Amino acid sequence: MKTAPASARADEPRWLTDEEQRVWRSYIDATTLLEDHLDRQLQRDAGMPHVYYGLLVRLAESPRRRLRMTELAMSAKITRSRLSHAVARLEKNGWVRREDCPSDKRGQFAVLTDEGQEVLRRHAPGHVDAVRQAVFDRLTPEQQKSLGEIMRIIAEGLQPSEAGADLPWLR
Amino acid sequence: MKTAPASARADEPRWLTDEEQRVWRSYIDATTLLEDHLDRQLQRDAGMPHVYYGLLVRLAESPRRRLRMTELAMSAKITRSRLSHAVARLEKNGWVRREDCPSDKRGQFAVLTDEGQEVLRRHAPGHVDAVRQAVFDRLTPEQQKSLGEIMRIIAEGLQPSEAGADLPWLR
DNA sequence: CGGTGGAAGTTGAGAGTTCAAGCACGCTGG
DNA sequence: CCAGCGTGCTTGAACTCTCAACTTCCACCG
């Protein structure tokens, strides 16, 4: 990367200013370190990466502890392919079970098993602690609010456009 | 996850409040989507994931376009192992070359080649654009400043503690 | 009906990451 | 001077993720 030119030419890209660069580096550093940290914590304690844990959480919060594959994928912001592999693995662990969708023979539900529920119950405290220690305990209430707003803005800008608004089975 | 209990028992973990949960979800969503977005953009245009691109950038900024493996790993916040694999791949592409360290026979330098430099030059504009569109163009100056501060705080809390302050070859 | 396009989900191969182990070398104390 | 511990870096295997097919089924149109 470069510093912003004193006089910007039209064909020159708008480089990041020094200050923007510092912000961006901090973002990269923080997200890299944090993802790594949480992955390690959960891998060690619960035997799965952070994304997988997130999948279980979403299932646990859903009615009848189940979600259509596509719905779960969108909710977790991952591809269906990735989810397929993930669920296969979680199924092997006995934490998730697949069920056919009665109304659409192509459809599959991912269902949280009792074992899955139990794993979650057992490891949620440790995970929450990790998140608190790394994030919330270090930020003022204003910063927390700010972080929420900023992240919401960034996420909205990247959403596959109004996704989820048009799932037939939700209507 | 759960909502915060009305009366907190001492042995109950300090669950995230609803508001904290919303912030945390936004964080997860934004970072997942953004990492994915940048990875895809760079993979498509430059033929490498975002982390690898970051490695080239750090080398380009270093004196004599070279860095000791450990130094580079710390700077990028990744493990040495991961770096070893990454550099092996970049070497195959001809973008990085390894060089022995004269003063420490165990040591290795990763050196950015001319080809590597060129790849960077060619794809930096696209990358900066992507970052701008996804992040900076959507945030007010205050939010940018805030983001920088917050991320710096989080990153500092997770640093392997004062790392880099004790590299012998830096003294 | 029957065809056709699209949606749901899976699969396999290749690329990237992690983790534990390993090799080679530097450094320090006896 | 050399034994032994620590450092710098690499390696291989197991695991995860991506990308591009592919299968199956739904929905719509004539």
Short mmCIF file of C-alpha atoms (C1' of nucleotides) in Angstrom, two decimals:
data_model
loop_
_atom_site.label_atom_id
_atom_site.label_comp_id
_atom_site.label_asym_id
_atom_site.label_seq_id
_atom_site.Cartn_x
_atom_site.Cartn_y
_atom_site.Cartn_z
CA MET A 1 0.00 0.00 0.00
CA LYS A 2 1.02 3.61 -0.40
CA THR A 3 0.28 6.94 1.16
CA ALA A 4 -2.23 9.26 -0.42
CA PRO A 5 -0.72 11.43 -3.12
CA ALA A 6 -0.66 15.18 -2.55
CA SER A 7 -2.48 15.70 -5.82
CA ALA A 8 -4.82 12.90 -6.82
CA ARG A 9 -4.81 11.92 -10.46
CA ALA A 10 -8.06 10.63 -11.81
CA ASP A 11 -6.59 7.31 -12.91
CA GLU A 12 -4.73 6.85 -9.63
CA PRO A 13 -6.64 4.70 -7.18
CA ARG A 14 -7.69 6.43 -3.99
CA TRP A 15 -5.02 4.99 -1.72
CA LEU A 16 -5.63 4.78 1.97
CA THR A 17 -4.33 7.67 4.00
CA ASP A 18 -1.84 6.93 6.75
CA GLU A 19 -4.58 7.16 9.31
CA GLU A 20 -6.88 4.89 7.33
CA GLN A 21 -4.07 2.43 6.99
CA ARG A 22 -3.52 2.39 10.73
CA VAL A 23 -7.20 1.73 11.28
CA TRP A 24 -7.21 -1.02 8.70
CA ARG A 25 -4.14 -2.71 10.17
CA SER A 26 -5.70 -2.63 13.59
CA TYR A 27 -8.81 -4.20 12.17
CA ILE A 28 -6.85 -6.99 10.52
CA ASP A 29 -4.75 -7.58 13.61
CA ALA A 30 -7.69 -7.65 15.98
CA THR A 31 -9.89 -9.90 13.87
CA THR A 32 -7.05 -12.29 13.12
CA LEU A 33 -6.01 -12.55 16.74
CA LEU A 34 -9.54 -12.84 18.02
CA GLU A 35 -10.70 -15.48 15.59
CA ASP A 36 -7.60 -17.44 16.34
CA HIS A 37 -8.07 -17.05 20.04
CA LEU A 38 -11.67 -18.21 20.02
CA ASP A 39 -10.97 -21.07 17.65
CA ARG A 40 -8.24 -22.32 19.91
CA GLN A 41 -10.31 -21.97 23.05
CA LEU A 42 -13.23 -23.87 21.61
CA GLN A 43 -11.12 -26.45 19.86
CA ARG A 44 -9.35 -27.21 23.10
CA ASP A 45 -12.40 -27.22 25.36
CA ALA A 46 -15.25 -28.32 23.14
CA GLY A 47 -13.47 -30.02 20.28
CA MET A 48 -14.77 -27.83 17.48
CA PRO A 49 -13.94 -24.59 15.73
CA HIS A 50 -15.80 -21.39 16.46
CA VAL A 51 -17.98 -21.55 13.34
CA TYR A 52 -19.29 -24.97 14.28
CA TYR A 53 -20.12 -23.76 17.73
CA GLY A 54 -22.04 -20.91 16.16
CA LEU A 55 -24.06 -23.39 14.16
CA LEU A 56 -25.09 -25.26 17.28
CA VAL A 57 -26.07 -22.00 18.96
CA ARG A 58 -28.29 -21.02 16.06
CA LEU A 59 -29.98 -24.38 16.08
CA ALA A 60 -30.50 -24.19 19.83
CA GLU A 61 -32.30 -20.88 19.43
CA SER A 62 -34.59 -22.10 16.68
CA PRO A 63 -38.06 -23.52 17.17
CA ARG A 64 -37.89 -27.28 17.55
CA ARG A 65 -34.08 -26.87 17.52
CA ARG A 66 -34.01 -27.22 13.77
CA LEU A 67 -33.31 -25.16 10.67
CA ARG A 68 -33.30 -25.79 6.96
CA MET A 69 -29.77 -26.12 5.62
CA THR A 70 -30.04 -23.03 3.46
CA GLU A 71 -31.48 -21.01 6.29
CA LEU A 72 -28.72 -22.06 8.63
CA ALA A 73 -26.10 -21.27 6.04
CA MET A 74 -27.46 -17.78 5.49
CA SER A 75 -27.78 -17.14 9.16
CA ALA A 76 -24.17 -18.11 9.72
CA LYS A 77 -23.03 -16.30 6.58
CA ILE A 78 -21.35 -19.33 5.08
CA THR A 79 -21.85 -21.22 1.83
CA ARG A 80 -24.11 -24.24 1.61
CA SER A 81 -21.16 -26.35 0.65
CA ARG A 82 -19.26 -25.39 3.74
CA LEU A 83 -22.32 -26.09 5.81
CA SER A 84 -22.77 -29.51 4.25
CA HIS A 85 -19.27 -30.49 5.27
CA ALA A 86 -19.69 -28.97 8.70
CA VAL A 87 -22.96 -30.72 9.41
CA ALA A 88 -21.48 -34.00 8.22
CA ARG A 89 -18.81 -33.59 10.83
CA LEU A 90 -21.18 -32.53 13.58
CA GLU A 91 -23.37 -35.48 12.71
CA LYS A 92 -20.42 -37.80 13.22
CA ASN A 93 -20.03 -36.28 16.68
CA GLY A 94 -23.67 -36.98 17.41
CA TRP A 95 -24.41 -33.32 18.03
CA VAL A 96 -26.61 -32.76 15.01
CA ARG A 97 -28.94 -35.01 13.09
CA ARG A 98 -30.39 -34.55 9.61
CA GLU A 99 -34.07 -34.86 8.91
CA ASP A 100 -35.96 -34.84 5.65
CA CYS A 101 -38.31 -32.00 4.99
CA PRO A 102 -41.82 -33.37 4.47
CA SER A 103 -43.01 -30.55 2.24
CA ASP A 104 -39.97 -30.42 -0.03
CA LYS A 105 -38.22 -33.65 -0.81
CA ARG A 106 -35.01 -31.81 -1.67
CA GLY A 107 -34.98 -30.11 1.69
CA GLN A 108 -33.06 -31.13 4.78
CA PHE A 109 -33.33 -30.00 8.34
CA ALA A 110 -30.33 -29.83 10.60
CA VAL A 111 -31.54 -30.75 14.07
CA LEU A 112 -29.67 -30.23 17.33
CA THR A 113 -29.57 -33.47 19.30
CA ASP A 114 -29.74 -33.75 23.08
CA GLU A 115 -26.06 -34.46 23.08
CA GLY A 116 -25.49 -31.33 21.05
CA GLN A 117 -27.56 -29.34 23.49
CA GLU A 118 -25.53 -30.75 26.32
CA VAL A 119 -22.21 -29.88 24.71
CA LEU A 120 -23.46 -26.36 24.30
CA ARG A 121 -24.64 -26.14 27.89
CA ARG A 122 -21.29 -27.39 29.11
CA HIS A 123 -19.10 -25.09 27.09
CA ALA A 124 -21.12 -21.91 26.78
CA PRO A 125 -19.76 -20.41 30.00
CA GLY A 126 -16.17 -20.79 28.90
CA HIS A 127 -16.90 -19.29 25.56
CA VAL A 128 -18.79 -16.32 26.97
CA ASP A 129 -15.91 -15.73 29.33
CA ALA A 130 -13.46 -15.71 26.47
CA VAL A 131 -15.57 -13.22 24.53
CA ARG A 132 -16.00 -11.00 27.57
CA GLN A 133 -12.35 -10.98 28.43
CA ALA A 134 -11.26 -10.28 24.88
CA VAL A 135 -13.89 -7.73 23.96
CA PHE A 136 -16.54 -6.42 26.30
CA ASP A 137 -14.48 -6.08 29.44
CA ARG A 138 -12.06 -3.86 27.56
CA LEU A 139 -14.52 -1.46 26.00
CA THR A 140 -16.54 1.39 27.45
CA PRO A 141 -20.32 1.27 26.97
CA GLU A 142 -19.97 3.95 24.28
CA GLN A 143 -17.38 1.92 22.45
CA GLN A 144 -19.56 -1.16 22.63
CA LYS A 145 -22.44 0.76 21.15
CA SER A 146 -20.20 2.19 18.49
CA LEU A 147 -18.78 -1.20 17.62
CA GLY A 148 -22.27 -2.56 17.18
CA GLU A 149 -23.29 0.22 14.83
CA ILE A 150 -20.12 0.03 12.77
CA MET A 151 -20.27 -3.71 12.37
CA ARG A 152 -23.92 -3.59 11.45
CA ILE A 153 -23.13 -1.11 8.71
CA ILE A 154 -20.30 -3.18 7.31
CA ALA A 155 -22.31 -6.37 7.41
CA GLU A 156 -25.27 -4.80 5.68
CA GLY A 157 -23.06 -3.54 2.91
CA LEU A 158 -21.90 -7.06 2.19
CA GLN A 159 -25.11 -9.05 2.58
CA PRO A 160 -26.03 -10.87 -0.61
CA SER A 161 -28.73 -8.18 -0.93
CA GLU A 162 -31.88 -8.62 1.09
CA ALA A 163 -31.15 -12.28 1.45
CA GLY A 164 -33.64 -14.22 3.44
CA ALA A 165 -36.50 -11.96 2.50
CA ASP A 166 -37.60 -14.44 -0.11
CA LEU A 167 -37.48 -17.91 1.34
CA PRO A 168 -40.73 -19.57 0.25
CA TRP A 169 -41.07 -21.65 3.38
CA LEU A 170 -40.94 -18.57 5.57
CA ARG A 171 -44.07 -17.10 4.08
CA MET B 1 -26.29 -18.20 24.58
CA LYS B 2 -28.76 -16.89 27.08
CA THR B 3 -30.05 -13.59 28.32
CA ALA B 4 -28.68 -12.09 31.50
CA PRO B 5 -30.47 -13.37 34.58
CA ALA B 6 -32.44 -10.92 36.70
CA SER B 7 -30.47 -11.93 39.76
CA ALA B 8 -26.94 -13.08 39.08
CA ARG B 9 -25.75 -16.06 41.08
CA ALA B 10 -22.08 -16.17 41.84
CA ASP B 11 -21.54 -19.49 40.10
CA GLU B 12 -23.58 -18.47 37.05
CA PRO B 13 -21.41 -17.17 34.27
CA ARG B 14 -21.94 -13.56 33.31
CA TRP B 15 -24.02 -14.13 30.20
CA LEU B 16 -24.12 -11.49 27.55
CA THR B 17 -27.03 -9.07 27.77
CA ASP B 18 -29.36 -8.83 24.81
CA GLU B 19 -27.61 -5.72 23.66
CA GLU B 20 -24.17 -7.26 24.01
CA GLN B 21 -25.38 -10.23 22.06
CA ARG B 22 -26.57 -8.03 19.25
CA VAL B 23 -23.21 -6.32 19.13
CA TRP B 24 -21.40 -9.63 19.14
CA ARG B 25 -23.54 -11.06 16.36
CA SER B 26 -22.91 -8.00 14.26
CA TYR B 27 -19.22 -8.41 14.85
CA ILE B 28 -19.28 -12.04 13.78
CA ASP B 29 -21.42 -11.30 10.75
CA ALA B 30 -19.32 -8.39 9.58
CA THR B 31 -15.96 -10.07 10.03
CA THR B 32 -17.15 -13.28 8.41
CA LEU B 33 -18.63 -11.50 5.43
CA LEU B 34 -15.71 -9.15 5.00
CA GLU B 35 -13.00 -11.77 5.22
CA ASP B 36 -14.90 -13.84 2.76
CA HIS B 37 -15.41 -10.93 0.44
CA LEU B 38 -11.76 -9.92 0.40
CA ASP B 39 -10.56 -13.49 0.04
CA ARG B 40 -12.78 -13.96 -2.95
CA GLN B 41 -11.78 -10.70 -4.56
CA LEU B 42 -8.07 -11.40 -4.22
CA GLN B 43 -8.35 -15.03 -5.12
CA ARG B 44 -10.16 -14.14 -8.30
CA ASP B 45 -7.95 -11.20 -9.30
CA ALA B 46 -4.54 -11.99 -7.88
CA GLY B 47 -4.74 -15.72 -7.33
CA MET B 48 -4.08 -15.74 -3.61
CA PRO B 49 -5.98 -15.40 -0.35
CA HIS B 50 -6.01 -12.20 1.64
CA VAL B 51 -3.46 -13.38 4.21
CA TYR B 52 -0.92 -14.11 1.50
CA TYR B 53 -1.44 -10.71 0.01
CA GLY B 54 -0.80 -9.21 3.43
CA LEU B 55 2.49 -11.05 3.61
CA LEU B 56 3.65 -9.56 0.34
CA VAL B 57 2.65 -6.10 1.51
CA ARG B 58 4.67 -6.43 4.69
CA LEU B 59 7.70 -7.58 2.77
CA ALA B 60 7.34 -4.71 0.31
CA GLU B 61 7.42 -2.24 3.17
CA SER B 62 10.49 -3.71 4.79
CA PRO B 63 14.05 -2.60 4.20
CA ARG B 64 15.61 -4.61 1.36
CA ARG B 65 12.14 -6.16 0.89
CA ARG B 66 12.98 -8.92 3.33
CA LEU B 67 11.99 -10.12 6.78
CA ARG B 68 13.00 -12.98 9.03
CA MET B 69 10.36 -15.70 9.06
CA THR B 70 9.56 -15.23 12.72
CA GLU B 71 9.33 -11.50 12.34
CA LEU B 72 6.99 -11.82 9.41
CA ALA B 73 4.86 -14.33 11.25
CA MET B 74 4.50 -12.04 14.24
CA SER B 75 3.77 -9.06 12.11
CA ALA B 76 0.99 -10.93 10.33
CA LYS B 77 -0.24 -12.51 13.56
CA ILE B 78 0.02 -16.03 12.28
CA THR B 79 1.96 -19.08 13.43
CA ARG B 80 5.35 -19.95 12.03
CA SER B 81 3.98 -23.18 10.72
CA ARG B 82 1.30 -21.43 8.76
CA LEU B 83 3.87 -19.03 7.44
CA SER B 84 6.17 -21.84 6.35
CA HIS B 85 3.42 -23.36 4.25
CA ALA B 86 2.41 -19.98 2.90
CA VAL B 87 5.91 -18.99 1.89
CA ALA B 88 6.39 -22.36 0.25
CA ARG B 89 3.39 -21.62 -1.91
CA LEU B 90 4.43 -18.05 -2.68
CA GLU B 91 7.87 -19.33 -3.58
CA LYS B 92 6.33 -21.71 -6.09
CA ASN B 93 4.61 -18.70 -7.63
CA GLY B 94 7.92 -16.91 -7.86
CA TRP B 95 6.71 -14.03 -5.73
CA VAL B 96 8.93 -14.71 -2.75
CA ARG B 97 12.37 -16.21 -2.39
CA ARG B 98 14.08 -17.61 0.68
CA GLU B 99 17.54 -16.56 1.72
CA ASP B 100 19.77 -17.86 4.46
CA CYS B 101 20.61 -15.57 7.30
CA PRO B 102 24.36 -15.09 7.45
CA SER B 103 24.52 -14.40 11.18
CA ASP B 104 22.29 -17.27 12.26
CA LYS B 105 22.44 -20.45 10.27
CA ARG B 106 18.97 -21.49 11.46
CA GLY B 107 17.48 -18.25 10.24
CA GLN B 108 15.69 -17.63 6.97
CA PHE B 109 14.72 -14.47 5.22
CA ALA B 110 11.63 -14.24 3.12
CA VAL B 111 12.41 -11.88 0.26
CA LEU B 112 9.93 -10.27 -2.09
CA THR B 113 10.98 -10.87 -5.70
CA ASP B 114 10.52 -8.41 -8.55
CA GLU B 115 7.69 -10.55 -9.78
CA GLY B 116 6.12 -10.36 -6.35
CA GLN B 117 6.49 -6.61 -6.34
CA GLU B 118 4.86 -6.48 -9.73
CA VAL B 119 1.90 -8.61 -8.66
CA LEU B 120 1.41 -6.25 -5.76
CA ARG B 121 1.59 -3.19 -7.96
CA ARG B 122 -0.92 -4.66 -10.34
CA HIS B 123 -3.49 -5.70 -7.78
CA ALA B 124 -3.18 -3.13 -5.02
CA PRO B 125 -5.70 -0.76 -6.60
CA GLY B 126 -8.40 -3.40 -6.80
CA HIS B 127 -7.80 -4.41 -3.23
CA VAL B 128 -7.86 -0.87 -1.89
CA ASP B 129 -11.08 -0.30 -3.76
CA ALA B 130 -12.64 -3.33 -2.20
CA VAL B 131 -11.62 -2.22 1.28
CA ARG B 132 -12.88 1.30 0.66
CA GLN B 133 -16.21 0.16 -0.66
CA ALA B 134 -16.77 -2.30 2.13
CA VAL B 135 -15.51 -0.22 5.02
CA PHE B 136 -14.30 3.35 4.75
CA ASP B 137 -16.85 4.68 2.31
CA ARG B 138 -19.62 3.57 4.64
CA LEU B 139 -18.32 5.07 7.86
CA THR B 140 -18.22 8.64 9.11
CA PRO B 141 -14.81 10.01 10.13
CA GLU B 142 -15.82 9.62 13.76
CA GLN B 143 -16.75 6.01 13.21
CA GLN B 144 -13.45 5.34 11.47
CA LYS B 145 -11.58 6.82 14.39
CA SER B 146 -13.67 4.84 16.83
CA LEU B 147 -13.12 1.62 14.89
CA GLY B 148 -9.39 2.17 14.99
CA GLU B 149 -9.36 2.68 18.74
CA ILE B 150 -11.57 -0.27 19.46
CA MET B 151 -9.62 -2.64 17.28
CA ARG B 152 -6.35 -1.47 18.75
CA ILE B 153 -7.65 -2.22 22.22
CA ILE B 154 -8.84 -5.69 21.27
CA ALA B 155 -5.63 -6.52 19.45
CA GLU B 156 -3.47 -5.38 22.35
CA GLY B 157 -5.42 -7.53 24.73
CA LEU B 158 -4.64 -10.60 22.66
CA GLN B 159 -1.03 -10.00 21.67
CA PRO B 160 1.24 -12.72 22.96
CA SER B 161 2.28 -10.00 25.44
CA GLU B 162 4.92 -7.53 24.37
CA ALA B 163 5.87 -9.79 21.53
CA GLY B 164 8.61 -8.50 19.33
CA ALA B 165 10.21 -6.57 22.14
CA ASP B 166 12.73 -9.30 22.56
CA LEU B 167 13.93 -10.39 19.17
CA PRO B 168 17.72 -10.60 19.54
CA TRP B 169 18.39 -9.56 15.95
CA LEU B 170 16.41 -6.38 16.41
CA ARG B 171 18.75 -5.07 19.08
"C1'" DC C 1 -49.02 -33.66 -19.08
"C1'" DG C 2 -43.90 -33.03 -20.44
"C1'" DG C 3 -40.13 -30.12 -20.79
"C1'" DT C 4 -37.19 -26.83 -18.91
"C1'" DG C 5 -35.04 -23.74 -15.78
"C1'" DG C 6 -33.99 -22.97 -11.26
"C1'" DA C 7 -33.44 -24.24 -6.24
"C1'" DA C 8 -31.70 -27.51 -2.39
"C1'" DG C 9 -28.22 -29.93 -1.08
"C1'" DT C 10 -24.07 -33.00 -1.70
"C1'" DT C 11 -19.68 -34.44 -3.40
"C1'" DG C 12 -14.66 -34.68 -4.55
"C1'" DA C 13 -10.53 -32.66 -5.48
"C1'" DG C 14 -7.36 -29.22 -4.48
"C1'" DA C 15 -5.81 -25.54 -1.46
"C1'" DG C 16 -5.08 -23.79 3.21
"C1'" DT C 17 -4.66 -24.44 8.29
"C1'" DT C 18 -3.51 -26.72 12.67
"C1'" DC C 19 -1.07 -29.48 15.72
"C1'" DA C 20 2.50 -32.16 17.28
"C1'" DA C 21 6.81 -33.73 16.23
"C1'" DG C 22 11.30 -33.15 14.42
"C1'" DC C 23 15.93 -31.26 12.80
"C1'" DA C 24 19.59 -28.07 13.05
"C1'" DC C 25 21.80 -24.70 15.27
"C1'" DG C 26 22.92 -21.20 19.17
"C1'" DC C 27 23.87 -20.41 23.90
"C1'" DT C 28 25.03 -21.10 28.64
"C1'" DG C 29 26.95 -23.50 32.76
"C1'" DG C 30 29.85 -26.61 34.50
"C1'" DC D 1 34.67 -27.79 25.40
"C1'" DC D 2 30.57 -30.20 25.46
"C1'" DA D 3 26.00 -31.36 27.42
"C1'" DG D 4 21.73 -29.89 27.45
"C1'" DC D 5 18.24 -26.68 26.89
"C1'" DG D 6 16.04 -23.24 23.98
"C1'" DT D 7 15.25 -21.08 19.41
"C1'" DG D 8 14.17 -20.94 14.33
"C1'" DC D 9 12.03 -23.10 11.13
"C1'" DT D 10 10.04 -27.17 8.61
"C1'" DT D 11 7.27 -31.31 7.98
"C1'" DG D 12 3.32 -34.55 7.58
"C1'" DA D 13 -1.09 -35.90 8.80
"C1'" DA D 14 -5.59 -34.69 9.95
"C1'" DC D 15 -8.89 -31.42 9.35
"C1'" DT D 16 -11.40 -27.49 7.14
"C1'" DC D 17 -12.71 -24.66 3.28
"C1'" DT D 18 -13.47 -23.51 -1.66
"C1'" DC D 19 -14.93 -24.22 -6.13
"C1'" DA D 20 -17.10 -26.43 -9.68
"C1'" DA D 21 -19.73 -30.17 -10.93
"C1'" DC D 22 -23.67 -33.09 -10.11
"C1'" DT D 23 -28.25 -35.13 -8.43
"C1'" DT D 24 -32.70 -34.59 -7.21
"C1'" DC D 25 -36.70 -32.29 -7.06
"C1'" DC D 26 -39.99 -28.18 -7.53
"C1'" DA D 27 -42.47 -24.87 -10.35
"C1'" DC D 28 -43.94 -22.96 -14.27
"C1'" DC D 29 -45.33 -22.63 -19.09
"C1'" DG D 30 -47.06 -24.16 -23.09
#
